[in-house]
mmCIF file of C-alpha atoms and ligand atoms in Angstrom:
data_model
loop_
_atom_site.group_PDB
_atom_site.id
_atom_site.type_symbol
_atom_site.label_atom_id
_atom_site.label_comp_id
_atom_site.label_asym_id
_atom_site.label_seq_id
_atom_site.Cartn_x
_atom_site.Cartn_y
_atom_site.Cartn_z
ATOM 1 C CA MET A 1072 0.080 -0.447 -0.090
ATOM 2 C CA PRO A 1073 1.414 3.317 -0.909
ATOM 3 C CA GLY A 1074 2.973 5.544 1.903
ATOM 4 C CA ARG A 1075 2.055 9.104 3.083
ATOM 5 C CA HIS A 1076 3.022 11.446 0.524
ATOM 6 C CA THR A 1077 3.437 15.150 -0.136
ATOM 7 C CA SER A 1078 2.437 16.996 -3.429
ATOM 8 C CA PRO A 1079 3.861 19.888 -4.665
ATOM 9 C CA SER A 1080 2.924 22.890 -2.488
ATOM 10 C CA ASN A 1081 1.952 25.177 -5.601
ATOM 11 C CA ALA A 1082 0.148 22.552 -7.093
ATOM 12 C CA ARG A 1083 -3.882 22.191 -6.904
ATOM 13 C CA VAL A 1084 -5.067 18.920 -5.435
ATOM 14 C CA MET A 1085 -8.277 17.244 -6.466
ATOM 15 C CA ARG A 1086 -10.790 16.582 -3.655
ATOM 16 C CA ILE A 1087 -14.053 14.665 -3.130
ATOM 17 C CA VAL A 1088 -16.881 17.426 -2.794
ATOM 18 C CA ASP A 1089 -20.175 15.581 -2.376
ATOM 19 C CA VAL A 1090 -21.252 12.149 -1.496
ATOM 20 C CA ARG A 1091 -25.092 11.126 -1.635
ATOM 21 C CA GLU A 1092 -26.611 7.748 -0.742
ATOM 22 C CA ARG A 1093 -30.095 6.523 -1.275
ATOM 23 C CA SER A 1094 -31.659 3.178 -0.270
ATOM 24 C CA VAL A 1095 -33.275 1.335 -3.021
ATOM 25 C CA PRO A 1096 -35.248 -1.822 -3.140
ATOM 26 C CA ILE A 1097 -34.143 -4.670 -5.096
ATOM 27 C CA SER A 1098 -35.650 -8.088 -5.859
ATOM 28 C CA ARG A 1099 -34.260 -11.839 -6.723
ATOM 29 C CA TYR A 1100 -37.070 -12.046 -9.209
ATOM 30 C CA ASN A 1101 -37.751 -10.655 -12.537
ATOM 31 C CA ASP A 1102 -41.362 -10.736 -11.631
ATOM 32 C CA PRO A 1103 -41.868 -7.724 -9.267
ATOM 33 C CA SER A 1104 -45.195 -9.244 -7.815
ATOM 34 C CA LEU A 1105 -43.173 -11.801 -5.908
ATOM 35 C CA PRO A 1106 -42.000 -11.155 -2.400
ATOM 36 C CA SER A 1107 -38.195 -11.163 -2.058
ATOM 37 C CA GLY A 1108 -37.726 -10.209 1.945
ATOM 38 C CA ALA A 1109 -37.723 -6.455 1.402
ATOM 39 C CA LEU A 1110 -34.306 -6.757 0.437
ATOM 40 C CA THR A 1111 -32.479 -3.068 -0.343
ATOM 41 C CA THR A 1112 -29.146 -2.039 -1.521
ATOM 42 C CA SER A 1113 -27.370 1.275 -1.103
ATOM 43 C CA ILE A 1114 -26.524 3.750 -4.141
ATOM 44 C CA VAL A 1115 -23.959 6.192 -3.832
ATOM 45 C CA ALA A 1116 -22.844 9.227 -5.871
ATOM 46 C CA LEU A 1117 -19.433 10.666 -5.160
ATOM 47 C CA THR A 1118 -18.555 13.958 -6.708
ATOM 48 C CA THR A 1119 -15.291 15.079 -7.488
ATOM 49 C CA ASP A 1120 -13.907 18.615 -8.306
ATOM 50 C CA VAL A 1121 -12.112 17.338 -11.487
ATOM 51 C CA VAL A 1122 -13.935 18.193 -14.618
ATOM 52 C CA ARG A 1123 -13.969 16.344 -17.929
ATOM 53 C CA ALA A 1124 -16.020 16.994 -20.749
ATOM 54 C CA GLY A 1125 -17.180 19.833 -18.888
ATOM 55 C CA LYS A 1126 -18.827 18.570 -16.000
ATOM 56 C CA PRO A 1127 -17.386 17.491 -12.755
ATOM 57 C CA VAL A 1128 -16.601 13.502 -12.485
ATOM 58 C CA VAL A 1129 -19.094 11.491 -10.588
ATOM 59 C CA GLY A 1130 -18.248 8.055 -9.348
ATOM 60 C CA TYR A 1131 -21.138 5.604 -8.820
ATOM 61 C CA GLY A 1132 -21.325 2.618 -6.246
ATOM 62 C CA PHE A 1133 -23.733 0.304 -4.779
ATOM 63 C CA SER A 1134 -23.648 -2.458 -2.052
ATOM 64 C CA SER A 1135 -23.401 -5.408 -4.296
ATOM 65 C CA VAL A 1136 -26.557 -7.533 -3.436
ATOM 66 C CA GLY A 1137 -27.571 -9.516 -0.513
ATOM 67 C CA ARG A 1138 -26.737 -7.772 2.631
ATOM 68 C CA TYR A 1139 -29.126 -4.619 2.515
ATOM 69 C CA ALA A 1140 -28.430 -0.951 2.306
ATOM 70 C CA GLN A 1141 -25.818 0.762 4.381
ATOM 71 C CA GLY A 1142 -27.023 4.347 4.543
ATOM 72 C CA GLY A 1143 -26.486 4.853 8.609
ATOM 73 C CA LEU A 1144 -22.986 3.672 8.339
ATOM 74 C CA ILE A 1145 -22.231 5.504 4.952
ATOM 75 C CA ARG A 1146 -23.704 8.939 6.155
ATOM 76 C CA GLU A 1147 -22.631 8.914 9.667
ATOM 77 C CA ARG A 1148 -19.056 7.375 9.416
ATOM 78 C CA PHE A 1149 -17.535 6.916 6.048
ATOM 79 C CA ALA A 1150 -18.819 9.669 3.896
ATOM 80 C CA PRO A 1151 -17.945 12.400 6.303
ATOM 81 C CA ARG A 1152 -14.307 11.011 6.513
ATOM 82 C CA LEU A 1153 -13.924 11.496 2.905
ATOM 83 C CA LEU A 1154 -15.391 14.874 2.798
ATOM 84 C CA ALA A 1155 -13.392 16.161 5.512
ATOM 85 C CA ALA A 1156 -10.145 14.657 4.513
ATOM 86 C CA ALA A 1157 -7.276 16.851 2.848
ATOM 87 C CA GLY A 1158 -6.894 16.302 -0.705
ATOM 88 C CA THR A 1159 -3.157 15.258 -0.044
ATOM 89 C CA ASP A 1160 -4.681 12.236 1.974
ATOM 90 C CA LEU A 1161 -6.860 11.178 -1.166
ATOM 91 C CA ALA A 1162 -5.088 12.122 -3.951
ATOM 92 C CA ASN A 1163 -2.287 10.703 -5.895
ATOM 93 C CA ASP A 1164 1.122 12.192 -5.809
ATOM 94 C CA ALA A 1165 0.339 14.534 -8.639
ATOM 95 C CA GLY A 1166 -2.664 15.662 -6.983
ATOM 96 C CA THR A 1167 -4.663 14.950 -10.202
ATOM 97 C CA ASN A 1168 -6.682 11.776 -9.497
ATOM 98 C CA LEU A 1169 -8.001 9.758 -6.292
ATOM 99 C CA ASP A 1170 -5.627 7.184 -5.126
ATOM 100 C CA PRO A 1171 -8.078 4.471 -3.934
ATOM 101 C CA PHE A 1172 -5.673 3.027 -1.353
ATOM 102 C CA ARG A 1173 -5.321 6.284 0.304
ATOM 103 C CA ALA A 1174 -9.163 6.947 0.006
ATOM 104 C CA TRP A 1175 -9.845 3.717 1.580
ATOM 105 C CA SER A 1176 -7.244 4.465 4.518
ATOM 106 C CA VAL A 1177 -9.186 7.630 5.154
ATOM 107 C CA MET A 1178 -12.478 5.640 5.335
ATOM 108 C CA LEU A 1179 -11.014 3.230 7.987
ATOM 109 C CA LYS A 1180 -9.242 5.993 10.040
ATOM 110 C CA GLY A 1181 -9.904 5.016 13.823
ATOM 111 C CA GLU A 1182 -11.805 1.647 12.976
ATOM 112 C CA LYS A 1183 -10.609 -1.157 15.120
ATOM 113 C CA PRO A 1184 -9.537 -4.517 13.694
ATOM 114 C CA GLY A 1185 -11.929 -7.292 13.890
ATOM 115 C CA GLY A 1186 -15.787 -7.266 14.548
ATOM 116 C CA HIS A 1187 -16.560 -6.654 11.105
ATOM 117 C CA GLY A 1188 -20.477 -6.260 11.124
ATOM 118 C CA GLU A 1189 -21.724 -4.477 8.127
ATOM 119 C CA ARG A 1190 -19.445 -1.778 8.019
ATOM 120 C CA CYS A 1191 -17.249 -3.786 5.361
ATOM 121 C CA VAL A 1192 -20.034 -3.220 3.179
ATOM 122 C CA ALA A 1193 -20.303 0.070 3.948
ATOM 123 C CA VAL A 1194 -16.991 0.980 2.980
ATOM 124 C CA GLY A 1195 -17.210 -1.351 0.009
ATOM 125 C CA THR A 1196 -20.157 0.675 -1.479
ATOM 126 C CA LEU A 1197 -18.105 3.977 -1.264
ATOM 127 C CA ASP A 1198 -14.943 1.995 -2.560
ATOM 128 C CA MET A 1199 -16.552 1.088 -5.714
ATOM 129 C CA ALA A 1200 -17.498 4.655 -6.294
ATOM 130 C CA ILE A 1201 -13.934 5.815 -5.701
ATOM 131 C CA TRP A 1202 -12.564 3.470 -8.412
ATOM 132 C CA ASP A 1203 -15.094 4.267 -10.911
ATOM 133 C CA ALA A 1204 -14.264 7.915 -10.262
ATOM 134 C CA ALA A 1205 -10.718 7.506 -10.517
ATOM 135 C CA ALA A 1206 -10.869 5.615 -13.839
ATOM 136 C CA LYS A 1207 -13.132 8.059 -15.250
ATOM 137 C CA ILE A 1208 -10.565 10.740 -14.358
ATOM 138 C CA ALA A 1209 -7.906 8.611 -15.862
ATOM 139 C CA GLY A 1210 -10.151 8.109 -18.978
ATOM 140 C CA VAL A 1211 -9.810 4.647 -19.039
ATOM 141 C CA PRO A 1212 -12.272 1.540 -18.478
ATOM 142 C CA LEU A 1213 -12.110 0.054 -14.934
ATOM 143 C CA TYR A 1214 -10.193 -3.170 -15.622
ATOM 144 C CA ARG A 1215 -7.231 -1.296 -17.150
ATOM 145 C CA PHE A 1216 -7.200 1.138 -14.320
ATOM 146 C CA ILE A 1217 -6.962 -1.798 -11.822
ATOM 147 C CA ALA A 1218 -4.587 -3.773 -13.819
ATOM 148 C CA ASP A 1219 -2.280 -0.411 -13.795
ATOM 149 C CA VAL A 1220 -2.550 0.287 -10.165
ATOM 150 C CA ALA A 1221 -2.838 -3.315 -8.458
ATOM 151 C CA GLY A 1222 -2.579 -5.844 -11.504
ATOM 152 C CA GLY A 1223 1.454 -6.483 -10.711
ATOM 153 C CA GLY A 1224 1.991 -5.533 -14.621
ATOM 154 C CA ARG A 1225 -0.465 -8.348 -15.741
ATOM 155 C CA THR A 1226 -2.357 -7.739 -19.058
ATOM 156 C CA PRO A 1227 -6.040 -7.618 -18.205
ATOM 157 C CA ASP A 1228 -8.154 -10.359 -20.214
ATOM 158 C CA ALA A 1229 -10.095 -9.197 -22.900
ATOM 159 C CA THR A 1230 -12.979 -11.668 -22.122
ATOM 160 C CA ILE A 1231 -13.855 -13.703 -19.218
ATOM 161 C CA ALA A 1232 -15.838 -16.400 -18.325
ATOM 162 C CA ALA A 1233 -19.376 -15.700 -16.875
ATOM 163 C CA TYR A 1234 -22.283 -17.674 -15.912
ATOM 164 C CA ALA A 1235 -25.800 -16.895 -14.899
ATOM 165 C CA GLY A 1236 -27.024 -16.918 -11.379
ATOM 166 C CA GLY A 1237 -30.438 -16.870 -10.201
ATOM 167 C CA GLY A 1238 -32.796 -19.667 -9.815
ATOM 168 C CA TYR A 1239 -34.557 -18.702 -6.528
ATOM 169 C CA PRO A 1240 -37.356 -20.745 -5.571
ATOM 170 C CA TYR A 1241 -40.699 -19.725 -6.704
ATOM 171 C CA PRO A 1242 -43.838 -19.775 -4.651
ATOM 172 C CA SER A 1243 -45.774 -21.310 -7.320
ATOM 173 C CA ASP A 1244 -45.292 -23.553 -10.228
ATOM 174 C CA ASP A 1245 -41.516 -23.602 -8.992
ATOM 175 C CA LEU A 1246 -40.184 -26.563 -11.410
ATOM 176 C CA ALA A 1247 -41.844 -24.972 -14.446
ATOM 177 C CA ARG A 1248 -40.682 -21.341 -13.849
ATOM 178 C CA LEU A 1249 -37.338 -22.305 -12.842
ATOM 179 C CA CYS A 1250 -36.796 -24.211 -15.950
ATOM 180 C CA ASP A 1251 -38.380 -21.049 -18.021
ATOM 181 C CA GLU A 1252 -35.718 -19.020 -16.300
ATOM 182 C CA VAL A 1253 -33.094 -21.311 -17.101
ATOM 183 C CA ARG A 1254 -33.912 -21.614 -20.868
ATOM 184 C CA ALA A 1255 -34.065 -17.805 -20.817
ATOM 185 C CA MET A 1256 -30.508 -17.622 -19.470
ATOM 186 C CA LEU A 1257 -28.969 -20.171 -22.306
ATOM 187 C CA ALA A 1258 -31.025 -17.888 -24.959
ATOM 188 C CA GLN A 1259 -28.960 -15.184 -23.842
ATOM 189 C CA GLY A 1260 -25.907 -16.971 -24.482
ATOM 190 C CA PHE A 1261 -24.624 -18.350 -21.122
ATOM 191 C CA THR A 1262 -23.469 -21.950 -20.931
ATOM 192 C CA HIS A 1263 -23.119 -22.205 -17.284
ATOM 193 C CA VAL A 1264 -26.001 -21.445 -14.362
ATOM 194 C CA LYS A 1265 -26.030 -21.376 -10.698
ATOM 195 C CA ILE A 1266 -29.610 -22.110 -9.028
ATOM 196 C CA LYS A 1267 -30.608 -21.520 -5.239
ATOM 197 C CA ILE A 1268 -31.319 -24.783 -3.098
ATOM 198 C CA GLY A 1269 -31.836 -25.150 0.559
ATOM 199 C CA ALA A 1270 -35.019 -23.308 1.065
ATOM 200 C CA GLY A 1271 -37.121 -26.600 1.290
ATOM 201 C CA PRO A 1272 -36.940 -30.206 1.934
ATOM 202 C CA LEU A 1273 -33.718 -31.990 0.603
ATOM 203 C CA GLU A 1274 -35.944 -33.931 -2.121
ATOM 204 C CA ARG A 1275 -36.924 -30.734 -3.575
ATOM 205 C CA ASP A 1276 -33.496 -29.589 -3.872
ATOM 206 C CA VAL A 1277 -32.825 -32.770 -5.749
ATOM 207 C CA GLU A 1278 -35.919 -32.163 -8.123
ATOM 208 C CA ARG A 1279 -34.541 -28.420 -8.953
ATOM 209 C CA ILE A 1280 -31.353 -29.936 -9.749
ATOM 210 C CA GLU A 1281 -32.436 -32.727 -11.813
ATOM 211 C CA ALA A 1282 -34.774 -30.571 -13.892
ATOM 212 C CA VAL A 1283 -32.235 -28.045 -14.533
ATOM 213 C CA GLN A 1284 -29.477 -30.324 -15.710
ATOM 214 C CA ALA A 1285 -31.781 -32.141 -18.019
ATOM 215 C CA LEU A 1286 -31.469 -28.506 -19.763
ATOM 216 C CA LEU A 1287 -27.899 -28.147 -19.864
ATOM 217 C CA ALA A 1288 -25.006 -29.475 -22.142
ATOM 218 C CA ALA A 1289 -23.953 -31.555 -19.671
ATOM 219 C CA PRO A 1290 -24.597 -31.925 -15.625
ATOM 220 C CA ASN A 1291 -21.328 -29.898 -14.655
ATOM 221 C CA HIS A 1292 -22.714 -27.067 -16.266
ATOM 222 C CA LEU A 1293 -24.808 -26.454 -13.124
ATOM 223 C CA ALA A 1294 -23.686 -25.043 -9.743
ATOM 224 C CA ALA A 1295 -26.131 -25.245 -6.679
ATOM 225 C CA ASP A 1296 -26.363 -22.597 -4.041
ATOM 226 C CA ALA A 1297 -27.466 -23.718 -0.362
ATOM 227 C CA MET A 1298 -27.296 -20.022 0.635
ATOM 228 C CA ASN A 1299 -25.981 -21.164 4.034
ATOM 229 C CA ALA A 1300 -29.456 -22.381 4.876
ATOM 230 C CA TYR A 1301 -28.015 -25.987 5.999
ATOM 231 C CA ASP A 1302 -27.569 -27.175 9.670
ATOM 232 C CA ALA A 1303 -24.993 -29.458 10.384
ATOM 233 C CA GLU A 1304 -27.254 -32.612 9.928
ATOM 234 C CA ARG A 1305 -29.037 -31.291 6.479
ATOM 235 C CA CYS A 1306 -25.840 -30.322 5.146
ATOM 236 C CA LEU A 1307 -24.139 -33.894 5.647
ATOM 237 C CA ALA A 1308 -27.318 -35.512 4.443
ATOM 238 C CA ALA A 1309 -27.356 -32.997 1.244
ATOM 239 C CA ALA A 1310 -23.631 -33.605 0.551
ATOM 240 C CA LYS A 1311 -24.395 -37.495 0.726
ATOM 241 C CA ALA A 1312 -27.283 -36.701 -1.618
ATOM 242 C CA LEU A 1313 -25.892 -34.609 -4.085
ATOM 243 C CA ARG A 1314 -22.365 -36.159 -4.456
ATOM 244 C CA ASN A 1315 -23.264 -38.509 -7.643
ATOM 245 C CA HIS A 1316 -25.111 -35.463 -9.490
ATOM 246 C CA HIS A 1317 -21.850 -34.375 -10.997
ATOM 247 C CA LEU A 1318 -22.598 -30.440 -10.148
ATOM 248 C CA TRP A 1319 -20.215 -27.849 -11.278
ATOM 249 C CA TRP A 1320 -19.716 -26.759 -7.681
ATOM 250 C CA PHE A 1321 -21.865 -26.992 -4.296
ATOM 251 C CA GLU A 1322 -22.040 -23.641 -2.675
ATOM 252 C CA ASP A 1323 -22.437 -21.831 0.615
ATOM 253 C CA ILE A 1324 -23.604 -25.405 2.288
ATOM 254 C CA CYS A 1325 -23.668 -24.515 5.919
ATOM 255 C CA ASP A 1326 -22.885 -21.477 8.242
ATOM 256 C CA PRO A 1327 -20.095 -19.501 6.832
ATOM 257 C CA LEU A 1328 -18.298 -19.908 9.887
ATOM 258 C CA ASP A 1329 -19.055 -23.379 10.866
ATOM 259 C CA PHE A 1330 -15.862 -24.732 9.258
ATOM 260 C CA GLU A 1331 -16.299 -28.390 11.125
ATOM 261 C CA THR A 1332 -19.411 -29.043 9.486
ATOM 262 C CA GLN A 1333 -18.055 -27.731 6.096
ATOM 263 C CA ALA A 1334 -14.771 -29.851 6.503
ATOM 264 C CA ALA A 1335 -16.821 -32.917 7.104
ATOM 265 C CA ALA A 1336 -19.184 -32.103 4.332
ATOM 266 C CA VAL A 1337 -15.878 -31.893 1.984
ATOM 267 C CA ASP A 1338 -15.091 -35.466 3.068
ATOM 268 C CA VAL A 1339 -18.024 -37.122 1.999
ATOM 269 C CA TYR A 1340 -19.056 -34.921 -0.947
ATOM 270 C CA HIS A 1341 -15.802 -35.386 -3.422
ATOM 271 C CA GLY A 1342 -16.778 -32.676 -6.043
ATOM 272 C CA ALA A 1343 -16.225 -28.762 -5.782
ATOM 273 C CA ILE A 1344 -17.556 -26.809 -2.779
ATOM 274 C CA ALA A 1345 -17.773 -23.023 -3.134
ATOM 275 C CA ALA A 1346 -17.373 -20.841 0.059
ATOM 276 C CA GLY A 1347 -16.386 -17.395 1.212
ATOM 277 C CA GLU A 1348 -19.341 -15.253 0.177
ATOM 278 C CA ALA A 1349 -20.106 -14.488 3.766
ATOM 279 C CA LEU A 1350 -16.762 -13.872 5.107
ATOM 280 C CA PHE A 1351 -15.389 -10.401 4.974
ATOM 281 C CA SER A 1352 -11.868 -10.069 5.984
ATOM 282 C CA ALA A 1353 -8.221 -11.645 5.339
ATOM 283 C CA ALA A 1354 -8.492 -12.918 8.650
ATOM 284 C CA GLU A 1355 -11.528 -14.812 8.079
ATOM 285 C CA ALA A 1356 -10.200 -16.065 4.804
ATOM 286 C CA LYS A 1357 -7.209 -17.205 6.754
ATOM 287 C CA LEU A 1358 -9.583 -19.334 8.743
ATOM 288 C CA LEU A 1359 -11.442 -20.676 6.092
ATOM 289 C CA ASP A 1360 -8.203 -21.795 4.533
ATOM 290 C CA ARG A 1361 -6.863 -23.471 7.466
ATOM 291 C CA TYR A 1362 -10.044 -25.105 8.910
ATOM 292 C CA GLY A 1363 -12.655 -25.117 6.089
ATOM 293 C CA GLY A 1364 -11.445 -28.361 4.829
ATOM 294 C CA LEU A 1365 -11.229 -26.904 1.401
ATOM 295 C CA ARG A 1366 -8.813 -28.102 -1.595
ATOM 296 C CA PRO A 1367 -6.921 -25.286 -3.670
ATOM 297 C CA ALA A 1368 -6.753 -27.472 -6.602
ATOM 298 C CA LYS A 1369 -10.464 -27.960 -6.724
ATOM 299 C CA ASP A 1370 -12.705 -25.691 -4.619
ATOM 300 C CA ILE A 1371 -13.882 -22.086 -5.514
ATOM 301 C CA LEU A 1372 -13.933 -19.136 -3.708
ATOM 302 C CA LEU A 1373 -16.746 -16.362 -3.694
ATOM 303 C CA PHE A 1374 -15.672 -13.409 -1.563
ATOM 304 C CA ASP A 1375 -17.318 -10.439 -2.632
ATOM 305 C CA PRO A 1376 -15.066 -7.438 -3.827
ATOM 306 C CA VAL A 1377 -17.805 -5.213 -2.361
ATOM 307 C CA HIS A 1378 -18.519 -6.667 0.909
ATOM 308 C CA THR A 1379 -15.134 -7.269 2.004
ATOM 309 C CA TYR A 1380 -14.234 -3.631 2.476
ATOM 310 C CA GLY A 1381 -13.836 -3.234 -1.174
ATOM 311 C CA LEU A 1382 -11.216 -3.566 -3.580
ATOM 312 C CA PRO A 1383 -8.225 -3.175 -1.291
ATOM 313 C CA GLY A 1384 -9.692 -5.579 1.147
ATOM 314 C CA TYR A 1385 -10.174 -8.058 -1.393
ATOM 315 C CA LEU A 1386 -6.815 -7.913 -2.738
ATOM 316 C CA ARG A 1387 -5.586 -8.838 0.832
ATOM 317 C CA ILE A 1388 -7.782 -11.856 0.637
ATOM 318 C CA ILE A 1389 -6.371 -12.799 -2.431
ATOM 319 C CA GLN A 1390 -2.827 -12.424 -1.090
ATOM 320 C CA THR A 1391 -3.773 -14.499 2.016
ATOM 321 C CA MET A 1392 -5.164 -17.281 -0.360
ATOM 322 C CA GLU A 1393 -2.529 -17.238 -2.552
ATOM 323 C CA ASP A 1394 0.006 -17.435 0.723
ATOM 324 C CA GLY A 1395 -2.022 -20.662 1.178
ATOM 325 C CA GLY A 1396 -1.253 -22.019 -2.291
ATOM 326 C CA TRP A 1397 -4.673 -20.956 -4.000
ATOM 327 C CA PRO A 1398 -4.398 -20.452 -7.533
ATOM 328 C CA ARG A 1399 -6.351 -17.078 -8.761
ATOM 329 C CA SER A 1400 -8.650 -19.353 -10.950
ATOM 330 C CA ALA A 1401 -10.332 -20.261 -7.817
ATOM 331 C CA PHE A 1402 -11.860 -17.063 -7.331
ATOM 332 C CA TRP A 1403 -15.628 -16.515 -8.718
ATOM 333 C CA PRO A 1404 -16.667 -13.414 -6.992
ATOM 334 C CA HIS A 1405 -20.078 -12.955 -5.844
ATOM 335 C CA GLY A 1406 -22.326 -10.091 -6.594
ATOM 336 C CA GLY A 1407 -23.129 -10.478 -10.449
ATOM 337 C CA HIS A 1408 -22.415 -7.072 -11.621
ATOM 338 C CA LEU A 1409 -20.290 -4.968 -13.744
ATOM 339 C CA PHE A 1410 -17.618 -3.989 -11.120
ATOM 340 C CA CYS A 1411 -16.833 -7.593 -10.692
ATOM 341 C CA VAL A 1412 -16.575 -8.133 -14.512
ATOM 342 C CA HIS A 1413 -13.665 -5.633 -14.174
ATOM 343 C CA VAL A 1414 -12.105 -7.034 -11.278
ATOM 344 C CA VAL A 1415 -11.981 -10.468 -12.855
ATOM 345 C CA SER A 1416 -10.443 -9.285 -16.073
ATOM 346 C CA ALA A 1417 -7.802 -7.174 -14.443
ATOM 347 C CA LEU A 1418 -6.627 -9.825 -11.785
ATOM 348 C CA GLY A 1419 -6.929 -12.925 -13.846
ATOM 349 C CA LEU A 1420 -9.293 -14.633 -11.621
ATOM 350 C CA GLY A 1421 -11.413 -17.408 -12.530
ATOM 351 C CA GLY A 1422 -14.622 -15.906 -13.782
ATOM 352 C CA CYS A 1423 -17.524 -13.963 -13.062
ATOM 353 C CA GLU A 1424 -21.308 -14.396 -12.038
ATOM 354 C CA VAL A 1425 -24.118 -12.316 -13.649
ATOM 355 C CA ASN A 1426 -27.531 -12.252 -12.802
ATOM 356 C CA PRO A 1427 -29.533 -11.707 -15.619
ATOM 357 C CA PHE A 1428 -33.298 -11.682 -14.184
ATOM 358 C CA SER A 1429 -32.364 -11.163 -10.497
ATOM 359 C CA PHE A 1430 -31.548 -7.565 -8.709
ATOM 360 C CA ALA A 1431 -32.795 -5.043 -11.674
ATOM 361 C CA PRO A 1432 -31.448 -2.924 -12.427
ATOM 362 C CA PHE A 1433 -28.015 -3.777 -10.784
ATOM 363 C CA GLY A 1434 -27.997 -7.355 -12.219
ATOM 364 C CA GLY A 1435 -27.411 -8.243 -16.051
ATOM 365 C CA LEU A 1436 -24.845 -6.710 -18.403
ATOM 366 C CA ALA A 1437 -24.179 -3.524 -20.079
ATOM 367 C CA ASP A 1438 -26.450 -2.566 -23.242
ATOM 368 C CA GLY A 1439 -25.792 -4.669 -26.075
ATOM 369 C CA MET A 1440 -23.096 -6.826 -24.003
ATOM 370 C CA MET A 1441 -23.909 -10.484 -24.853
ATOM 371 C CA PRO A 1442 -22.282 -13.708 -23.496
ATOM 372 C CA GLN A 1443 -20.164 -15.306 -26.292
ATOM 373 C CA ASP A 1444 -20.216 -19.137 -25.683
ATOM 374 C CA GLY A 1445 -20.146 -18.311 -21.766
ATOM 375 C CA ARG A 1446 -17.604 -15.512 -22.011
ATOM 376 C CA ILE A 1447 -18.136 -11.788 -21.890
ATOM 377 C CA ALA A 1448 -15.794 -8.603 -22.432
ATOM 378 C CA PRO A 1449 -15.747 -5.884 -20.299
ATOM 379 C CA PRO A 1450 -17.553 -2.223 -21.184
ATOM 380 C CA GLN A 1451 -15.219 -0.134 -22.557
ATOM 381 C CA ALA A 1452 -16.327 3.131 -21.280
ATOM 382 C CA PRO A 1453 -14.151 5.002 -18.857
ATOM 383 C CA GLY A 1454 -15.001 3.598 -15.205
ATOM 384 C CA ILE A 1455 -17.244 0.949 -14.577
ATOM 385 C CA GLY A 1456 -19.352 1.833 -17.343
ATOM 386 C CA PHE A 1457 -22.530 2.200 -15.515
ATOM 387 C CA GLU A 1458 -23.310 4.697 -17.994
ATOM 388 C CA THR A 1459 -23.897 2.148 -20.679
ATOM 389 C CA LYS A 1460 -26.543 0.394 -18.746
ATOM 390 C CA THR A 1461 -29.454 2.519 -19.317
ATOM 391 C CA ASP A 1462 -31.645 1.290 -16.396
ATOM 392 C CA LEU A 1463 -28.944 1.638 -13.892
ATOM 393 C CA HIS A 1464 -27.570 4.657 -15.105
ATOM 394 C CA ALA A 1465 -31.017 6.310 -14.906
ATOM 395 C CA LEU A 1466 -31.143 5.707 -10.922
ATOM 396 C CA PHE A 1467 -27.387 6.887 -10.475
ATOM 397 C CA ALA A 1468 -28.138 10.045 -12.270
ATOM 398 C CA LEU A 1469 -31.298 10.789 -10.514
ATOM 399 C CA LEU A 1470 -29.385 10.293 -7.286
ATOM 400 C CA ALA A 1471 -26.703 12.523 -8.678
ATOM 401 C CA ARG A 1472 -29.048 15.481 -9.686
ATOM 402 C CA GLU A 1473 -31.313 15.373 -6.400
ATOM 403 C CA GLU A 1474 -31.426 18.287 -3.895
ATOM 404 C CA VAL A 1475 -29.867 16.878 -0.843
ATOM 405 C CA VAL A 1476 -31.633 17.730 2.319
ATOM 406 C CA ARG A 1477 -28.999 17.712 5.209
HETATM 407 MG MG1 MG B 2319 -24.015 -17.878 -2.887
#
């Protein structure tokens, strides 16, 4: 991480001048009439005093999906620290652009180690906007900016592997609607799919898996995500019931910190296990590696680059797991959005989740961006490219224009 720096005393140093946050509802379903647990996410607009094309550069971010909005933490702790910081604490040596690593240190000033709670999500939300703004100021797509400042000299991947996530249980006509959803994923060009299990009886989970596998080119094009719902007994029963189904991977198979159960399930399951989605720090990642029973040559790491205190925290997790012998190809980050697409390309990770029909307008790809044989190319617009996803950009642009009542 870069050390503290000084900038030329007569040079103007750029600043963050405004941060806005709003909570917005999101749904696991394409059909808005289906209940989805009142899920929300935070959107943020972070305005700098750097001007491009006659307008101040604004970075956009959101809280990924699955952990609700973070407005209180963002408004009370983390945004005020960014706004109060001296430009020299946020900017690169030339004072011309944000240094996302320095901005990250500003956000975490005074925070004690451990006890991650949900502050890791709040920090990650703002961090996404900081990277978006920095890449826009640099005038490059985010994957290229990340590769330059955190990629260790590697060339970003022009295309990355991507799969379609979704397949949440439907309250009625579940199997028929699930199969319709998967057919629509395949029609979009995806070859690999992930569905949810764990919400009902195990026999129901097996039915869902077999119904979808019948639609795919091979059984191992399907991953199944139990959403951390199984207790120890059900986890082991599921591992035994599913071990001959040749899944691509079996995900979130028990409580994220129940390493004892997970390791026992690995022993009886044999196939690939995916874990790490609900772990948020390098210290937790180290525990997963030491005690979770996982095998670096076979298993999958799901850490979310937003939920892990943003990209600087995610990079620490990658380092921790590489120190434990894990290859970068094991990382398939959770989230299903454009930020992850850039991260995977820049860092050479295994691949990316996309949520074509869930979490609109945050899931899905940019306008005109279609998978080709299960691979996608990152947007080429400066920054993350939210501007190239019409429905999502409309939401962010509205926030950036809103009158703020303080
Ligand atoms: Mg999961």
